[in-house]
Amino acid sequence: MSENTIAFIGGGNMARSLIGGLIADRHPAVGLRIAEPDAERRDALTRDFEVQAFEDNATAIRGADVIMLAVKPARIADVVRELAPHIRDQKSLVISVAAGVRCADIDRWLGGESPVVRAMPNTPALVQTGATALYANEQVTDEQRDLAETILRAVGMVVWLTDERDMNAVTAISGSGPAYFFLTMEAMQAAGESMGLDARTAHLLTLETALGAARMALESHEDVDELKRRVTSPGGTTAAAIGELEGGDLAGLYRRALQAAAHRADELGHELGDQ
Ligand SMILES: NC(=O)c1ccc[n+]([C@@H]2O[C@H](COP(=O)([O-])OP(=O)(O)OC[C@H]3O[C@@H](n4cnc5c(N)ncnc54)[C@H](OP(=O)(O)O)[C@@H]3O)[C@@H](O)[C@H]2O)c1
């Protein structure tokens, strides 16, 4: 893990996951600085991770090699404009996890020609099994790309995008994706209960099956279509269920759902960039 100083602006859910991951990855706590307006949240971060927490953003970023923007998307423009002179002086790398906010807009708010990495992590980062896509603008050096990747890899796997427009599809698949699986688990659990299982049994069987299927698919050399085929004997129980799901056009439903999420991500990018 790098010895670089990383300053977080915003000490909420995403910052907490990343800080937890970095500490677990043996990043020195002394190299992590957090700006957070809420005193209770500041105290909790200091208590839980022994990091330095500040009320003032400009104080938190002093001397930082990397500045992680982890406030809500609607606040990014004001935060970046306020810190721009300090960030330019220090030549810090800016990494934004804000959904929908484009690199070009952050660069413009910084005054132009600044290194900016945009990241789209997801909530399983909380348990170090996140999936993050990264995109770097032209000002980001190879060393800074490595640094950004190292930070986000502390909470899961990382992929790089060469076209920032793909962030909308990433948002639709992995950014919003955990909710689709929670919805599926909810539906499976309810179906199990409707057939007489008690809630706890239906819950555990559903979750362990989801975990087992994901782990098996990740560890297998076969693609998921082949894994599905292997558990679906003609005329068997799985075939009966799959027939119902395909009859309800599950693939079409997912295509339309992900297109709706990507479309909304694009709309948000335009709305946020107009600030
Ligand atoms: N959570 C996710 O799954 C996820 C996934 C991908 C990307 N993201 C992105 O991560 C970012 C943070 O999300 P989150 O879920 O961590 O939100 P969050 O829990 O609300 O955390 C944001 C924190 O920033 C603080 N804050 C507000 N204004 C500030 C300012 N001017 N300076 C410093 N701190 C300020 C907030 O305090 P107050 O509450 O007092 O305003 C809050 O503690 C968002 O941009 C989101 O798009 C999140």
mmCIF file with all atom_site columns, C-alpha atoms in Angstrom, residues 144-237:
data_model
loop_
_atom_site.group_PDB
_atom_site.id
_atom_site.type_symbol
_atom_site.label_atom_id
_atom_site.label_alt_id
_atom_site.label_comp_id
_atom_site.label_asym_id
_atom_site.label_entity_id
_atom_site.label_seq_id
_atom_site.pdbx_PDB_ins_code
_atom_site.Cartn_x
_atom_site.Cartn_y
_atom_site.Cartn_z
_atom_site.occupancy
_atom_site.B_iso_or_equiv
_atom_site.pdbx_formal_charge
_atom_site.auth_seq_id
_atom_site.auth_comp_id
_atom_site.auth_asym_id
_atom_site.auth_atom_id
_atom_site.pdbx_PDB_model_num
ATOM 1  C CA . GLN A 1 144 ? -1.170  8.763   -10.503 1.00 0.00 ? 144 GLN A CA 1
ATOM 2  C CA . ARG A 1 145 ? -3.190  6.084   -12.331 1.00 0.00 ? 145 ARG A CA 1
ATOM 3  C CA . ASP A 1 146 ? -1.384  3.423   -10.262 1.00 0.00 ? 146 ASP A CA 1
ATOM 4  C CA . LEU A 1 147 ? -2.118  5.394   -7.114  1.00 0.00 ? 147 LEU A CA 1
ATOM 5  C CA . ALA A 1 148 ? -5.847  5.720   -7.929  1.00 0.00 ? 148 ALA A CA 1
ATOM 6  C CA . GLU A 1 149 ? -6.044  2.015   -8.720  1.00 0.00 ? 149 GLU A CA 1
ATOM 7  C CA . THR A 1 150 ? -4.283  1.070   -5.472  1.00 0.00 ? 150 THR A CA 1
ATOM 8  C CA . ILE A 1 151 ? -6.729  3.158   -3.420  1.00 0.00 ? 151 ILE A CA 1
ATOM 9  C CA . LEU A 1 152 ? -9.869  1.720   -5.009  1.00 0.00 ? 152 LEU A CA 1
ATOM 10 C CA . ARG A 1 153 ? -8.484  -1.824  -5.060  1.00 0.00 ? 153 ARG A CA 1
ATOM 11 C CA . ALA A 1 154 ? -8.444  -1.678  -1.253  1.00 0.00 ? 154 ALA A CA 1
ATOM 12 C CA . VAL A 1 155 ? -12.235 -2.155  -1.387  1.00 0.00 ? 155 VAL A CA 1
ATOM 13 C CA . GLY A 1 156 ? -12.567 -4.631  -4.261  1.00 0.00 ? 156 GLY A CA 1
ATOM 14 C CA . MET A 1 157 ? -11.848 -5.122  -7.958  1.00 0.00 ? 157 MET A CA 1
ATOM 15 C CA . VAL A 1 158 ? -11.073 -2.299  -10.386 1.00 0.00 ? 158 VAL A CA 1
ATOM 16 C CA . VAL A 1 159 ? -11.493 -1.865  -14.146 1.00 0.00 ? 159 VAL A CA 1
ATOM 17 C CA . TRP A 1 160 ? -10.320 1.071   -16.291 1.00 0.00 ? 160 TRP A CA 1
ATOM 18 C CA . LEU A 1 161 ? -12.466 2.730   -18.946 1.00 0.00 ? 161 LEU A CA 1
ATOM 19 C CA . THR A 1 162 ? -10.987 4.405   -22.018 1.00 0.00 ? 162 THR A CA 1
ATOM 20 C CA . ASP A 1 163 ? -14.221 6.255   -22.875 1.00 0.00 ? 163 ASP A CA 1
ATOM 21 C CA . GLU A 1 164 ? -15.877 8.224   -20.071 1.00 0.00 ? 164 GLU A CA 1
ATOM 22 C CA . ARG A 1 165 ? -19.282 7.829   -21.724 1.00 0.00 ? 165 ARG A CA 1
ATOM 23 C CA . ASP A 1 166 ? -19.158 4.151   -20.657 1.00 0.00 ? 166 ASP A CA 1
ATOM 24 C CA . MET A 1 167 ? -19.591 5.357   -17.048 1.00 0.00 ? 167 MET A CA 1
ATOM 25 C CA . ASN A 1 168 ? -23.349 5.487   -17.669 1.00 0.00 ? 168 ASN A CA 1
ATOM 26 C CA . ALA A 1 169 ? -23.418 1.764   -18.509 1.00 0.00 ? 169 ALA A CA 1
ATOM 27 C CA . VAL A 1 170 ? -21.143 1.045   -15.523 1.00 0.00 ? 170 VAL A CA 1
ATOM 28 C CA . THR A 1 171 ? -23.520 2.979   -13.265 1.00 0.00 ? 171 THR A CA 1
ATOM 29 C CA . ALA A 1 172 ? -26.384 0.878   -14.646 1.00 0.00 ? 172 ALA A CA 1
ATOM 30 C CA . ILE A 1 173 ? -24.602 -2.462  -14.116 1.00 0.00 ? 173 ILE A CA 1
ATOM 31 C CA . SER A 1 174 ? -22.424 -2.254  -11.009 1.00 0.00 ? 174 SER A CA 1
ATOM 32 C CA . GLY A 1 175 ? -23.227 1.144   -9.441  1.00 0.00 ? 175 GLY A CA 1
ATOM 33 C CA . SER A 1 176 ? -26.956 0.425   -9.156  1.00 0.00 ? 176 SER A CA 1
ATOM 34 C CA . GLY A 1 177 ? -26.526 -3.345  -9.541  1.00 0.00 ? 177 GLY A CA 1
ATOM 35 C CA . PRO A 1 178 ? -26.485 -4.377  -5.872  1.00 0.00 ? 178 PRO A CA 1
ATOM 36 C CA . ALA A 1 179 ? -30.100 -3.182  -5.604  1.00 0.00 ? 179 ALA A CA 1
ATOM 37 C CA . TYR A 1 180 ? -31.202 -5.490  -8.464  1.00 0.00 ? 180 TYR A CA 1
ATOM 38 C CA . PHE A 1 181 ? -29.743 -8.479  -6.631  1.00 0.00 ? 181 PHE A CA 1
ATOM 39 C CA . PHE A 1 182 ? -31.359 -7.371  -3.353  1.00 0.00 ? 182 PHE A CA 1
ATOM 40 C CA . LEU A 1 183 ? -34.667 -7.153  -5.233  1.00 0.00 ? 183 LEU A CA 1
ATOM 41 C CA . THR A 1 184 ? -34.176 -10.652 -6.643  1.00 0.00 ? 184 THR A CA 1
ATOM 42 C CA . MET A 1 185 ? -33.302 -11.983 -3.173  1.00 0.00 ? 185 MET A CA 1
ATOM 43 C CA . GLU A 1 186 ? -36.395 -10.315 -1.751  1.00 0.00 ? 186 GLU A CA 1
ATOM 44 C CA . ALA A 1 187 ? -38.573 -11.930 -4.444  1.00 0.00 ? 187 ALA A CA 1
ATOM 45 C CA . MET A 1 188 ? -37.003 -15.386 -3.956  1.00 0.00 ? 188 MET A CA 1
ATOM 46 C CA . GLN A 1 189 ? -37.354 -15.184 -0.191  1.00 0.00 ? 189 GLN A CA 1
ATOM 47 C CA . ALA A 1 190 ? -41.021 -14.154 -0.496  1.00 0.00 ? 190 ALA A CA 1
ATOM 48 C CA . ALA A 1 191 ? -41.656 -17.030 -2.931  1.00 0.00 ? 191 ALA A CA 1
ATOM 49 C CA . GLY A 1 192 ? -40.029 -19.468 -0.488  1.00 0.00 ? 192 GLY A CA 1
ATOM 50 C CA . GLU A 1 193 ? -42.214 -18.192 2.344   1.00 0.00 ? 193 GLU A CA 1
ATOM 51 C CA . SER A 1 194 ? -45.330 -18.466 0.177   1.00 0.00 ? 194 SER A CA 1
ATOM 52 C CA . MET A 1 195 ? -44.516 -22.164 -0.182  1.00 0.00 ? 195 MET A CA 1
ATOM 53 C CA . GLY A 1 196 ? -44.402 -22.655 3.587   1.00 0.00 ? 196 GLY A CA 1
ATOM 54 C CA . LEU A 1 197 ? -40.765 -22.035 4.609   1.00 0.00 ? 197 LEU A CA 1
ATOM 55 C CA . ASP A 1 198 ? -40.226 -19.855 7.659   1.00 0.00 ? 198 ASP A CA 1
ATOM 56 C CA . ALA A 1 199 ? -38.745 -16.420 6.935   1.00 0.00 ? 199 ALA A CA 1
ATOM 57 C CA . ARG A 1 200 ? -35.308 -17.154 8.408   1.00 0.00 ? 200 ARG A CA 1
ATOM 58 C CA . THR A 1 201 ? -34.892 -20.394 6.465   1.00 0.00 ? 201 THR A CA 1
ATOM 59 C CA . ALA A 1 202 ? -36.026 -18.783 3.192   1.00 0.00 ? 202 ALA A CA 1
ATOM 60 C CA . HIS A 1 203 ? -33.691 -15.821 3.841   1.00 0.00 ? 203 HIS A CA 1
ATOM 61 C CA . LEU A 1 204 ? -30.616 -17.934 4.585   1.00 0.00 ? 204 LEU A CA 1
ATOM 62 C CA . LEU A 1 205 ? -31.156 -20.335 1.698   1.00 0.00 ? 205 LEU A CA 1
ATOM 63 C CA . THR A 1 206 ? -31.632 -17.431 -0.720  1.00 0.00 ? 206 THR A CA 1
ATOM 64 C CA . LEU A 1 207 ? -28.543 -15.498 0.399   1.00 0.00 ? 207 LEU A CA 1
ATOM 65 C CA . GLU A 1 208 ? -26.213 -18.483 0.576   1.00 0.00 ? 208 GLU A CA 1
ATOM 66 C CA . THR A 1 209 ? -27.391 -19.565 -2.884  1.00 0.00 ? 209 THR A CA 1
ATOM 67 C CA . ALA A 1 210 ? -26.663 -16.086 -4.275  1.00 0.00 ? 210 ALA A CA 1
ATOM 68 C CA . LEU A 1 211 ? -23.201 -16.063 -2.679  1.00 0.00 ? 211 LEU A CA 1
ATOM 69 C CA . GLY A 1 212 ? -22.432 -19.601 -3.845  1.00 0.00 ? 212 GLY A CA 1
ATOM 70 C CA . ALA A 1 213 ? -23.572 -18.897 -7.414  1.00 0.00 ? 213 ALA A CA 1
ATOM 71 C CA . ALA A 1 214 ? -21.479 -15.697 -7.631  1.00 0.00 ? 214 ALA A CA 1
ATOM 72 C CA . ARG A 1 215 ? -18.401 -17.403 -6.174  1.00 0.00 ? 215 ARG A CA 1
ATOM 73 C CA . MET A 1 216 ? -18.809 -20.402 -8.468  1.00 0.00 ? 216 MET A CA 1
ATOM 74 C CA . ALA A 1 217 ? -19.195 -18.172 -11.539 1.00 0.00 ? 217 ALA A CA 1
ATOM 75 C CA . LEU A 1 218 ? -16.106 -16.130 -10.574 1.00 0.00 ? 218 LEU A CA 1
ATOM 76 C CA . GLU A 1 219 ? -13.962 -19.207 -9.940  1.00 0.00 ? 219 GLU A CA 1
ATOM 77 C CA . SER A 1 220 ? -15.105 -21.191 -12.986 1.00 0.00 ? 220 SER A CA 1
ATOM 78 C CA . HIS A 1 221 ? -13.470 -21.121 -16.409 1.00 0.00 ? 221 HIS A CA 1
ATOM 79 C CA . GLU A 1 222 ? -16.908 -21.676 -17.970 1.00 0.00 ? 222 GLU A CA 1
ATOM 80 C CA . ASP A 1 223 ? -19.245 -18.786 -18.739 1.00 0.00 ? 223 ASP A CA 1
ATOM 81 C CA . VAL A 1 224 ? -22.496 -18.419 -16.806 1.00 0.00 ? 224 VAL A CA 1
ATOM 82 C CA . ASP A 1 225 ? -24.584 -19.766 -19.681 1.00 0.00 ? 225 ASP A CA 1
ATOM 83 C CA . GLU A 1 226 ? -22.707 -23.094 -19.451 1.00 0.00 ? 226 GLU A CA 1
ATOM 84 C CA . LEU A 1 227 ? -22.987 -23.162 -15.638 1.00 0.00 ? 227 LEU A CA 1
ATOM 85 C CA . LYS A 1 228 ? -26.740 -22.600 -15.988 1.00 0.00 ? 228 LYS A CA 1
ATOM 86 C CA . ARG A 1 229 ? -27.030 -25.371 -18.583 1.00 0.00 ? 229 ARG A CA 1
ATOM 87 C CA . ARG A 1 230 ? -25.268 -27.832 -16.273 1.00 0.00 ? 230 ARG A CA 1
ATOM 88 C CA . VAL A 1 231 ? -27.821 -27.422 -13.476 1.00 0.00 ? 231 VAL A CA 1
ATOM 89 C CA . THR A 1 232 ? -30.790 -27.456 -15.852 1.00 0.00 ? 232 THR A CA 1
ATOM 90 C CA . SER A 1 233 ? -31.636 -31.072 -16.739 1.00 0.00 ? 233 SER A CA 1
ATOM 91 C CA . PRO A 1 234 ? -34.289 -31.373 -19.447 1.00 0.00 ? 234 PRO A CA 1
ATOM 92 C CA . GLY A 1 235 ? -37.677 -31.916 -17.842 1.00 0.00 ? 235 GLY A CA 1
ATOM 93 C CA . GLY A 1 236 ? -36.276 -31.188 -14.348 1.00 0.00 ? 236 GLY A CA 1
ATOM 94 C CA . THR A 1 237 ? -37.144 -28.719 -11.600 1.00 0.00 ? 237 THR A CA 1
#
